[in-house]
PDB file of C-alpha atoms and ligand atoms in Angstrom:
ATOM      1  CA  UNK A   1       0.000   0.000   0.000  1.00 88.00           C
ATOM      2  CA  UNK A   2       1.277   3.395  -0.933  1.00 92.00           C
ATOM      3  CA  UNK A   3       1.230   6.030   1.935  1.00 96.00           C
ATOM      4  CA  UNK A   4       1.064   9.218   0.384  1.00 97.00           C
ATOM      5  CA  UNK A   5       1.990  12.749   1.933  1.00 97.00           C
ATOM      6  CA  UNK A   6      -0.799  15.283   1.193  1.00 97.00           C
ATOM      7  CA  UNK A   7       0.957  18.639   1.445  1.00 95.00           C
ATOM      8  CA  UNK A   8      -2.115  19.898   3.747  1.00 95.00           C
ATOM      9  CA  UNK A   9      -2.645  16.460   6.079  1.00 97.00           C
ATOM     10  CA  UNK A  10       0.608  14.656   6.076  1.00 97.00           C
ATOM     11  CA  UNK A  11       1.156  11.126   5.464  1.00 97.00           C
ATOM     12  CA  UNK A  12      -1.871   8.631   5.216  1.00 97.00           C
ATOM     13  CA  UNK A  13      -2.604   5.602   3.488  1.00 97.00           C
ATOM     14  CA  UNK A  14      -3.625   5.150  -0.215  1.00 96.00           C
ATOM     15  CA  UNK A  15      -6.927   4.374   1.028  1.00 97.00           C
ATOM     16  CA  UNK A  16      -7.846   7.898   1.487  1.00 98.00           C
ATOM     17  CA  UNK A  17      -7.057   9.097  -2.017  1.00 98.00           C
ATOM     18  CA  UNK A  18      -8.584   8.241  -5.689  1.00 98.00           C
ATOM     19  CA  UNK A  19      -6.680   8.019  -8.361  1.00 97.00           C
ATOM     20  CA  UNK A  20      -7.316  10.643 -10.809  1.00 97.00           C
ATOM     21  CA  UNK A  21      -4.898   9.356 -14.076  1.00 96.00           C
ATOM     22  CA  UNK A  22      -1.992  11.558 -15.848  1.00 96.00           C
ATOM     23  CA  UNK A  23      -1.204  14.320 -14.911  1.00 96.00           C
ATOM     24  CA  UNK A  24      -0.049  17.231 -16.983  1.00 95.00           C
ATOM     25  CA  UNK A  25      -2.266  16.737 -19.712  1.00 94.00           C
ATOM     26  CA  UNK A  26      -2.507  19.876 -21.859  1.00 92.00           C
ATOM     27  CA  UNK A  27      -5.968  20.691 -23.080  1.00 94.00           C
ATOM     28  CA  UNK A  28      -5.738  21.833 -27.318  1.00 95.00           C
ATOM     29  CA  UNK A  29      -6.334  25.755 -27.051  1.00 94.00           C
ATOM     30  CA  UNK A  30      -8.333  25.397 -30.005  1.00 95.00           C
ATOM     31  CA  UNK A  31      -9.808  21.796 -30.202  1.00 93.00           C
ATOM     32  CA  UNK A  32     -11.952  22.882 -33.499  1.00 95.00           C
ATOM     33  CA  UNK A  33      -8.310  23.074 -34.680  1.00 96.00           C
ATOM     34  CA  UNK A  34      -7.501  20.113 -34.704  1.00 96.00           C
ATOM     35  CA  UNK A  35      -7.867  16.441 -36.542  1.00 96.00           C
ATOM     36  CA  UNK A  36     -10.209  14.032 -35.189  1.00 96.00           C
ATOM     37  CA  UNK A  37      -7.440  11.633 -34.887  1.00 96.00           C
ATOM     38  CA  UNK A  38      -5.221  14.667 -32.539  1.00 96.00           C
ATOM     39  CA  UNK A  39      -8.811  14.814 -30.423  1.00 96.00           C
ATOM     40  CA  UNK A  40      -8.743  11.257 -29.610  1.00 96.00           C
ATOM     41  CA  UNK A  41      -5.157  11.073 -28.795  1.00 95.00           C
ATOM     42  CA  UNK A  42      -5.651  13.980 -26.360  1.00 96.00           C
ATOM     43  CA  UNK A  43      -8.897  12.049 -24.934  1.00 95.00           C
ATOM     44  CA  UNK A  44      -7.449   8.603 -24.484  1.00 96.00           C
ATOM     45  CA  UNK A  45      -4.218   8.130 -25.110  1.00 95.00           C
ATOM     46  CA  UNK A  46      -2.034   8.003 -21.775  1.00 95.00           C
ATOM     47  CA  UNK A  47       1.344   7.028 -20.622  1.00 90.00           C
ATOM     48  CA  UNK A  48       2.155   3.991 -19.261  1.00 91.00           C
ATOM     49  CA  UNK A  49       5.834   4.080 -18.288  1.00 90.00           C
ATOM     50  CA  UNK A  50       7.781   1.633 -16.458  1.00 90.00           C
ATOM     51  CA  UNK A  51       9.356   3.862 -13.824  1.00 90.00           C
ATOM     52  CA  UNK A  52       8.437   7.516 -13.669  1.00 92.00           C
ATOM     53  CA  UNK A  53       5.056   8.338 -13.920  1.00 94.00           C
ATOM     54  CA  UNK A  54       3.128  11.534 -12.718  1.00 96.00           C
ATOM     55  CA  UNK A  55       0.039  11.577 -11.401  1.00 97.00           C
ATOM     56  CA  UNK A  56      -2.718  12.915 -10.043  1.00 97.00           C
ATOM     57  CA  UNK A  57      -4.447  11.911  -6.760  1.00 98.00           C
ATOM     58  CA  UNK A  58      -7.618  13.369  -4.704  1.00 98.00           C
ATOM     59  CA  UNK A  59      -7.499  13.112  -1.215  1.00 98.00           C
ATOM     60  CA  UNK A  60     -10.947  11.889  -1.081  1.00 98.00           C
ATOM     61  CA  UNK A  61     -11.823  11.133   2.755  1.00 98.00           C
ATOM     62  CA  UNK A  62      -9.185  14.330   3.925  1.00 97.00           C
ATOM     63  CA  UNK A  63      -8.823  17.637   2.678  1.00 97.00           C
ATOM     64  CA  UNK A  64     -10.414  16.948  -0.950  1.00 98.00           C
ATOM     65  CA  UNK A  65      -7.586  18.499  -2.989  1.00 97.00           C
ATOM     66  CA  UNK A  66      -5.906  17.128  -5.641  1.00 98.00           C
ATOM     67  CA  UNK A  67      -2.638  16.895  -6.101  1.00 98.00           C
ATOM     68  CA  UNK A  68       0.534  15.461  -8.240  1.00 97.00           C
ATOM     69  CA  UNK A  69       2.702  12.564  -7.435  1.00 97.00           C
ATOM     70  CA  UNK A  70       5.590  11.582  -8.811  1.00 96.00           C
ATOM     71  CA  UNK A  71       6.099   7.939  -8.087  1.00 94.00           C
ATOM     72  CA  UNK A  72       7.875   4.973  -9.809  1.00 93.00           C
ATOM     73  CA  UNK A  73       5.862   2.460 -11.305  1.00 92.00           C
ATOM     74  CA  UNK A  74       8.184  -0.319 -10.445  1.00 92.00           C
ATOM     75  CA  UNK A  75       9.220   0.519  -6.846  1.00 93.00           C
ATOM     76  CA  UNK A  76       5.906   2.403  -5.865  1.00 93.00           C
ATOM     77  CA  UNK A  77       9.035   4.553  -4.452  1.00 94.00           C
ATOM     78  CA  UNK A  78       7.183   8.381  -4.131  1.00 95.00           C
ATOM     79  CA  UNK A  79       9.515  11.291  -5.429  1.00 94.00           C
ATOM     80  CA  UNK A  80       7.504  13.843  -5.150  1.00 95.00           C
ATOM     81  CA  UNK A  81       3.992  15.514  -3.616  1.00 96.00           C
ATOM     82  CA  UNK A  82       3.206  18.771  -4.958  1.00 95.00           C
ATOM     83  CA  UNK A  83      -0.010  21.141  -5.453  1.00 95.00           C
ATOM     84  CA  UNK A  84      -1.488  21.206  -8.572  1.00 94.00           C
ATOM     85  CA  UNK A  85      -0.254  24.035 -10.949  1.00 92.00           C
ATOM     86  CA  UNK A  86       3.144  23.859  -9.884  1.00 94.00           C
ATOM     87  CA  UNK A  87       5.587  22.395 -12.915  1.00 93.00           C
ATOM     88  CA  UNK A  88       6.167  19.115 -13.743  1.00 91.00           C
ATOM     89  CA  UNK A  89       9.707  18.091 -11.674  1.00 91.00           C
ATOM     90  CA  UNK A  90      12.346  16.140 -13.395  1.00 85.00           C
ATOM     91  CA  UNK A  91      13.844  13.003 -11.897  1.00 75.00           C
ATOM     92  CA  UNK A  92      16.754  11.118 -13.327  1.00 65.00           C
ATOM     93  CA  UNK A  93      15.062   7.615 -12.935  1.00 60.00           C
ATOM     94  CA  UNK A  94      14.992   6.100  -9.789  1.00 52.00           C
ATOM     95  CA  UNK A  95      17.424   8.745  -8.370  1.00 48.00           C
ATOM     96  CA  UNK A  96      16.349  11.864  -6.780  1.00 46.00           C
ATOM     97  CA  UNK A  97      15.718  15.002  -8.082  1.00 50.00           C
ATOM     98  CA  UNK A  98      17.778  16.506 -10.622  1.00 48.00           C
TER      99      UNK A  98
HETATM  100 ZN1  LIG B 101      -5.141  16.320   2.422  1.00 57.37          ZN
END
């Protein structure tokens, strides 16, 4: 079980949270713009790395918010909490941030 640290509550177990997918997925400005094909993509295409993977969590039965993790698929090692809006950190694989 992962026990994540909500930047508001502190640590708790996975339990409290839902899991809300990808994070830092870019909406198309203009989706009229764009091909049918690009639309889908955007809708339903998602990563599925082995190792790094950001995320984003609720912290359903806490404070509500949502919030990114940075985790490692492999490990379920957790680099990084941080609020939603901030950038995307960069993490040299399983080492710590670069
Ligand atoms: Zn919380």
């Amino acid at each position: 079980m992962l026990q994540i640290t909500c930047p508001w509550c502190g640590p708790r177990n996975e339990t409290e949270f839902s899991f809300g997918g990808e994070s830092h997925i870019i909406r198309p400005v203009r989706p009229e713009s764009i091909s049918d094909r690009d639309w889908s993509d955007y809708q339903f295409l998602r990563e599925n790395p082995k190792g790094t993977h950001y995320e984003r969590w609720q912290h359903r039965f806490g404070c509500r918010q949502w919030i990114n993790v940075a985790r490692d698929t492999l490990s379920h090692e957790i680099y990084s909490v941080y609020p939603m809006g901030d950038p995307k950190p960069v993490f040299d694989r399983k080492e710590a941030l670069l």
